[in-house]
Coordinates of C-alpha atoms and ligand atoms in Angstrom, one line a residue:
X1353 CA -40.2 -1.2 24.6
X1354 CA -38.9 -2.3 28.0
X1355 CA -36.9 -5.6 25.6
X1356 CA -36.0 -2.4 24.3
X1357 CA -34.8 -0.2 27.0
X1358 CA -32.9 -3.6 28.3
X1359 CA -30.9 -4.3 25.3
X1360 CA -29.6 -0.7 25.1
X1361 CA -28.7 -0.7 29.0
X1362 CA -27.6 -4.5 28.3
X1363 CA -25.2 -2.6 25.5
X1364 CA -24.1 0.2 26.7
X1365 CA -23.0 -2.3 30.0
X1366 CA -21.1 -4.5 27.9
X1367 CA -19.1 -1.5 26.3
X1368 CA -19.7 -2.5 22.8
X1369 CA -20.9 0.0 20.4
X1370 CA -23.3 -2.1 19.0
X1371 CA -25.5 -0.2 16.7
X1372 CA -28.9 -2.0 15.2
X1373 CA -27.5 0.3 11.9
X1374 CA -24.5 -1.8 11.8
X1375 CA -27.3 -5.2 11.0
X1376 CA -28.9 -3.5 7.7
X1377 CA -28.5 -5.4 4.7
X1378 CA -25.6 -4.5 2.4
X1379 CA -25.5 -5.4 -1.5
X1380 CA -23.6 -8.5 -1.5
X1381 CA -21.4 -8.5 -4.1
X1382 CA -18.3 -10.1 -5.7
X1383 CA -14.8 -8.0 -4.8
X1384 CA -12.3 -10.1 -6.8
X1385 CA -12.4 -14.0 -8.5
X1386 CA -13.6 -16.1 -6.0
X1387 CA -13.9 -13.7 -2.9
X1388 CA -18.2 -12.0 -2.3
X1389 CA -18.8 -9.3 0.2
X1390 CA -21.9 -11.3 1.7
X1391 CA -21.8 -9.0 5.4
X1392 CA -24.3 -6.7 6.4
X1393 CA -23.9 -2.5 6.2
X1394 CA -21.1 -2.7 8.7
X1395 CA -20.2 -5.7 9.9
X1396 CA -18.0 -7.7 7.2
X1397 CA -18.5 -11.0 6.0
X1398 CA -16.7 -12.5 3.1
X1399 CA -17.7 -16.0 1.3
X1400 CA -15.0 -17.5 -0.4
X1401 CA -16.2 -20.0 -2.7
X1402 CA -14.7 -23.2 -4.2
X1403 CA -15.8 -26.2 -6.1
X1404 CA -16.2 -28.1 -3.0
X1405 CA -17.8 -25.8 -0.9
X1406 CA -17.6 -22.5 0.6
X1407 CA -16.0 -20.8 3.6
X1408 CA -17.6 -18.3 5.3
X1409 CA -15.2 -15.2 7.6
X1410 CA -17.3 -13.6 10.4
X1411 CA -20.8 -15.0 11.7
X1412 CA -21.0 -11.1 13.5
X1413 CA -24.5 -11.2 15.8
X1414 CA -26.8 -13.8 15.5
X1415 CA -29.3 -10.8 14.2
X1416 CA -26.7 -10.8 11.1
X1417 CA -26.9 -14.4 10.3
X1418 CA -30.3 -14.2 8.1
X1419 CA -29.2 -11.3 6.6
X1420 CA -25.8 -12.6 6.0
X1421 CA -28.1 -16.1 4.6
X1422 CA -29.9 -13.9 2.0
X1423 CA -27.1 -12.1 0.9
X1424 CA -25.2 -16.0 0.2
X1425 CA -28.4 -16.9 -1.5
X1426 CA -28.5 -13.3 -3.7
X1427 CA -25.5 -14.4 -4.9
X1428 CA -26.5 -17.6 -5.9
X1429 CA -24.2 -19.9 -3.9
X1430 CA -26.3 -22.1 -1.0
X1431 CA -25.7 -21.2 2.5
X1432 CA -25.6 -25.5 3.3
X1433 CA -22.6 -25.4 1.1
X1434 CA -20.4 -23.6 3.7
X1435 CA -17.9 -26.3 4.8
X1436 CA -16.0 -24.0 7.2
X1437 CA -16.2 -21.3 9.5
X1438 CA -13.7 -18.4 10.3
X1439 CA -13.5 -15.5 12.5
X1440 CA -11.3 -12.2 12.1
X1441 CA -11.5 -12.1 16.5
X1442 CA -13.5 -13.1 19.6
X1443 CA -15.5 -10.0 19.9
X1444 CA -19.7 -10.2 19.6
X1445 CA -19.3 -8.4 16.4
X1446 CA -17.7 -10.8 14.2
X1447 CA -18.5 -13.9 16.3
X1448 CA -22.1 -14.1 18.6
X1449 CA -23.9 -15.8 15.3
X1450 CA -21.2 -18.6 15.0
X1451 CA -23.4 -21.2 16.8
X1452 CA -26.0 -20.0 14.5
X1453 CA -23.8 -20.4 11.7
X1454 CA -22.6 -23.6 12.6
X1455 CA -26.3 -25.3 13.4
X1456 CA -27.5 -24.1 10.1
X1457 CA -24.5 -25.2 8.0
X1458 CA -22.5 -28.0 9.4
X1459 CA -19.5 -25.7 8.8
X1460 CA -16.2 -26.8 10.4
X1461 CA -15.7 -23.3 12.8
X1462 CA -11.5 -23.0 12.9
X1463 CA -10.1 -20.2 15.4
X1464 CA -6.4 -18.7 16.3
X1465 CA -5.3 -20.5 19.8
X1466 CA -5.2 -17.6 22.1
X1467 CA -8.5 -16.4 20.9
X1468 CA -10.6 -19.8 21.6
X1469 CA -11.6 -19.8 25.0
X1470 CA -13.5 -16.9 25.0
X1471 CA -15.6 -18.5 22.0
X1472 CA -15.9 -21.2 23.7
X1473 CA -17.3 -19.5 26.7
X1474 CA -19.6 -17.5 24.6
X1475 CA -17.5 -14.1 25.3
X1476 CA -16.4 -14.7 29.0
X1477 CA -12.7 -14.4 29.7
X1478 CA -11.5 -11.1 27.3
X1479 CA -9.7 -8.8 29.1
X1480 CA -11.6 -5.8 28.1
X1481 CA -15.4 -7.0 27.8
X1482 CA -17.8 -8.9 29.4
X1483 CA -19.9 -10.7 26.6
X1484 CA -22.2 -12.8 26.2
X1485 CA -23.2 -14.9 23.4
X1486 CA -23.9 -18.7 22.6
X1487 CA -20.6 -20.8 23.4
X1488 CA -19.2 -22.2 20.8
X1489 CA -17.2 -25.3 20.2
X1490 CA -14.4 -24.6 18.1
X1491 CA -13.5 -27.7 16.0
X1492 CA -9.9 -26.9 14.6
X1493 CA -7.4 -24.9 16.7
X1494 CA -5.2 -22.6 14.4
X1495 CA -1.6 -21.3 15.5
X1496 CA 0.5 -18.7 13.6
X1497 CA 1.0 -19.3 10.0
X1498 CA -1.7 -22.3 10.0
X1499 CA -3.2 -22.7 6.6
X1500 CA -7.1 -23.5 5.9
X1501 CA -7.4 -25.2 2.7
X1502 CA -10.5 -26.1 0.4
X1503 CA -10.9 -26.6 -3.1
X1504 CA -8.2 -25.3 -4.0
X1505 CA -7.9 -22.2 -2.2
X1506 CA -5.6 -21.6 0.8
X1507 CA -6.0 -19.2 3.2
X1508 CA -3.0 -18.0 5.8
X1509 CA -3.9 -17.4 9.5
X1510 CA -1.8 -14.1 10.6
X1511 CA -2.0 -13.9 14.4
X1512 CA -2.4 -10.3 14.8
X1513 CA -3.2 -9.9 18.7
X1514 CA -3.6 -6.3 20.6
X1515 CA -7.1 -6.1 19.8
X1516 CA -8.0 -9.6 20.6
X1517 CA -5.1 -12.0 22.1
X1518 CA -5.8 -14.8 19.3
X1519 CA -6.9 -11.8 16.4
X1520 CA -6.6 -12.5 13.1
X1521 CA -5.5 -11.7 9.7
X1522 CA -6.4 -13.6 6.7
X1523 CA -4.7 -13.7 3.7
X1524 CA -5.1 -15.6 0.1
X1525 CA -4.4 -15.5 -3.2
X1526 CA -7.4 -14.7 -6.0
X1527 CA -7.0 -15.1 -9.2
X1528 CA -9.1 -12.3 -11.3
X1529 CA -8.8 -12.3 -15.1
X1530 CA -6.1 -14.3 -15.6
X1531 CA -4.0 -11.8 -12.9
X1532 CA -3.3 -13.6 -9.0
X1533 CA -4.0 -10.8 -5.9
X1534 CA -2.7 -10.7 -2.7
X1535 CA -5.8 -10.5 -0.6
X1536 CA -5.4 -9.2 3.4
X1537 CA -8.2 -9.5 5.1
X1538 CA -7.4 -7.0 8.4
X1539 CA -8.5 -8.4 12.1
X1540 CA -8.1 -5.4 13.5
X1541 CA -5.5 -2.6 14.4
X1542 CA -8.2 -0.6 16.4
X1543 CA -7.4 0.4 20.1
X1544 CA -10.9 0.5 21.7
X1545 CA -12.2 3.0 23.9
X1546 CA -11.5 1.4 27.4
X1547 CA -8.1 -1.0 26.4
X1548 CA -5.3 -0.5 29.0
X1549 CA -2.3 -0.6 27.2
X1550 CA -0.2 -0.1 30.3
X1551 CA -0.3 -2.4 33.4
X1552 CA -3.0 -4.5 32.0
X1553 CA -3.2 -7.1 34.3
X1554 CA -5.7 -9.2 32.1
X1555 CA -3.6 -9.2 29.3
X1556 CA 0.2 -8.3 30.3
X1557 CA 1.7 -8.2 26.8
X1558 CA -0.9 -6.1 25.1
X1559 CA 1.5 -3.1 24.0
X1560 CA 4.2 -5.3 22.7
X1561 CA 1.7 -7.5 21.0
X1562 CA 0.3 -4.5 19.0
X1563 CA 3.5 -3.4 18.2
X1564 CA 4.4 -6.9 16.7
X1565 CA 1.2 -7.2 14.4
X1566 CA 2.1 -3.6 13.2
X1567 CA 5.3 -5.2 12.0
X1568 CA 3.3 -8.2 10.6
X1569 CA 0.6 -6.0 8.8
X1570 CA 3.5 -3.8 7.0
X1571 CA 5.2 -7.0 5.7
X1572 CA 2.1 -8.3 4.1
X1573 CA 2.2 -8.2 0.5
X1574 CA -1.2 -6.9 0.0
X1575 CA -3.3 -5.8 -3.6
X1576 CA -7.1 -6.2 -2.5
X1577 CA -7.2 -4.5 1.2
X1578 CA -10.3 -5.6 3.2
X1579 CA -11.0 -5.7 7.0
X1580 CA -13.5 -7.0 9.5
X1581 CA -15.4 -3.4 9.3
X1582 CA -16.6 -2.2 6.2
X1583 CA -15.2 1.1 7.6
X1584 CA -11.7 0.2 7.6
X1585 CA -11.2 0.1 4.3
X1586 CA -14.2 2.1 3.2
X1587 CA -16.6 -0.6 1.4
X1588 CA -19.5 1.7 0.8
X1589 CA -17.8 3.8 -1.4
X1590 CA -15.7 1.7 -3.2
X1591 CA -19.0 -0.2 -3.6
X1592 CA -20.3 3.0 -5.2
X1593 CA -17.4 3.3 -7.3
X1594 CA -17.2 -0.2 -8.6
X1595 CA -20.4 0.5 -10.2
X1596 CA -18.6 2.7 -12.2
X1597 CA -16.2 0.1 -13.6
X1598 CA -12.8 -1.4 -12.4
X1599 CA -12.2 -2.8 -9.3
X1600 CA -11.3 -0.3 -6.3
X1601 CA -10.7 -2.5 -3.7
X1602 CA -7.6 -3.5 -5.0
X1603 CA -5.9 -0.9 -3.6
X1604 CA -2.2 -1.4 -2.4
X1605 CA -1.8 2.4 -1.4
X1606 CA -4.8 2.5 0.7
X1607 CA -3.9 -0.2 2.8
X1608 CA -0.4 1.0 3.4
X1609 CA -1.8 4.3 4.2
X1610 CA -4.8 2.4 6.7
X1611 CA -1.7 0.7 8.3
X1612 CA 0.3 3.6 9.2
X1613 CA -2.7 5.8 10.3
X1614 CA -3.6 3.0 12.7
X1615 CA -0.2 2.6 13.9
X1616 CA 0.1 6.4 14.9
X1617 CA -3.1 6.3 16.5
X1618 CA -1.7 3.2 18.4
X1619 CA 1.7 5.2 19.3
X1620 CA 0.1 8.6 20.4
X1621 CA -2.6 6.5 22.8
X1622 CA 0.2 4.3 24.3
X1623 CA 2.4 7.8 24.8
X1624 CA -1.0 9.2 26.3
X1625 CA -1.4 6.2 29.0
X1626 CA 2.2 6.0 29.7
X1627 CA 2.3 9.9 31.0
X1628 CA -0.7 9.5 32.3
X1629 CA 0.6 6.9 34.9
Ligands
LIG1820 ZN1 -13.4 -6.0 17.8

């Protein structure tokens, strides 16, 4: 009870709305050819699978790592097969478990410049939070446009920054019945609670950096819209609905729509700060 009473003072210190809901186990499943849904109720993690081994986006909390384990081995891949490591940004969320990840695996863990020395001092360093979480050595330093290649499938690294200074979004082609998808996985558009947008010391260029990815997510080609949150693009349901038949996550107009709602949100908070000063 007191462990208890720590870790929600620890929390709610921190700033982070972590929720122990967000680590409930999720029905892994496939969304489209070689792309799985293998994250926990909230927290995405996708494993991309290729002859050669697997790659794995978002380690979230350590506390998600065995369920993110089971849900690899539900699908009946091997969680020793993951060859590399990706993150969508250096928040506790998507990243605490990636020494986990990486002791367990092997994997190769690959992560946008601006975002690495905060993972490699285990959440220290972000201009909003004050984390903490096992350091991390990163092994492969991606820039803008970097491409992560495996068996055959190529992933893009879209630096993204605002909610993160090294956030990213991934991108890849899938290939689905004899059809090829554009597939955006989303870093994040989200202004937290708390981010200075104006005079922001810590991270000077935060505004115009938002404003720049919201350029960068509109010119994505994008079919299959997915995101570091189940909520962004609203995985439960679509879940649901898949069950149904057909495949609702590809789902051009929803992403467009996600885009624009987040870039309003963005514009209206920045207008809020700025007359606020
Ligand atoms: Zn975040």
């Amino acid at each position: 009870m007191k462990r208890i009473l720590f870790l929600l003072l620890a929390v709610s210190a921190l700033g982070m709305a972590a929720n122990p809901a967000w680590n409930q186990p999720f029905p892994p499943h496939k969304v489209i050819g070689n792309v799985y849904y293998v994250g926990t109720s909230e927290l995405s993690s996708y494993l991309i699978t290729t002859p050669q081994g697997h790659i794995l986006i978002n380690s979230s909390f350590e506390e998600s790592v065995p369920v993110i384990q089971a849900a690899v081995e539900k699908l009946g891949f091997k969680f020793s097969d993951i060859k590399i490591l990706l993150i969508s940004h250096a928040h506790d969320d998507h990243t605490a478990g990636s020494a986990l990840v990486k002791k367990l695996t092997g994997a190769r863990f690959m992560v946008m410049d601006a975002d690495v020395p905060v993972v490699e001092a285990g959440g220290q360093g972000d201009f909003n939070y004050n984390s903490h979480w096992p350091a991390t050595k990163v092994d492969r330093v991606l820039h803008d446009g970097d491409t992560v290649a495996l068996g055959g499938t190529v992933l893009t690294a879209h630096k993204t920054p605002g909610h993160t200074k090294g956030c990213t979004t991934w991108t890849m082609k899938a290939t689905d019945g004899g059809k090829s998808y554009d597939v955006v996985m989303v870093g994040s558009p989200n202004v937290n609670p708390g981010f200075k947008l104006v005079n922001n010391a810590k991270y000077p260029t935060i505004a115009e950096d938002y404003a720049k990815s919201f350029q960068v997510w509109k010119a994505l080609p994008c079919d299959v819209f997915l995101g570091a949150h189940g909520n962004y693009y609203g995985m439960q349901e679509k879940y649901k609905k898949m069950q149904a038949g057909g495949n609702p996550f590809i789902d051009p107009a929803g992403y467009r729509a996600y885009i624009a709602e987040k870039q309003q949100a963005y514009e209206a908070n920045l207008q809020r700060q700025r007359s606020a000063k």
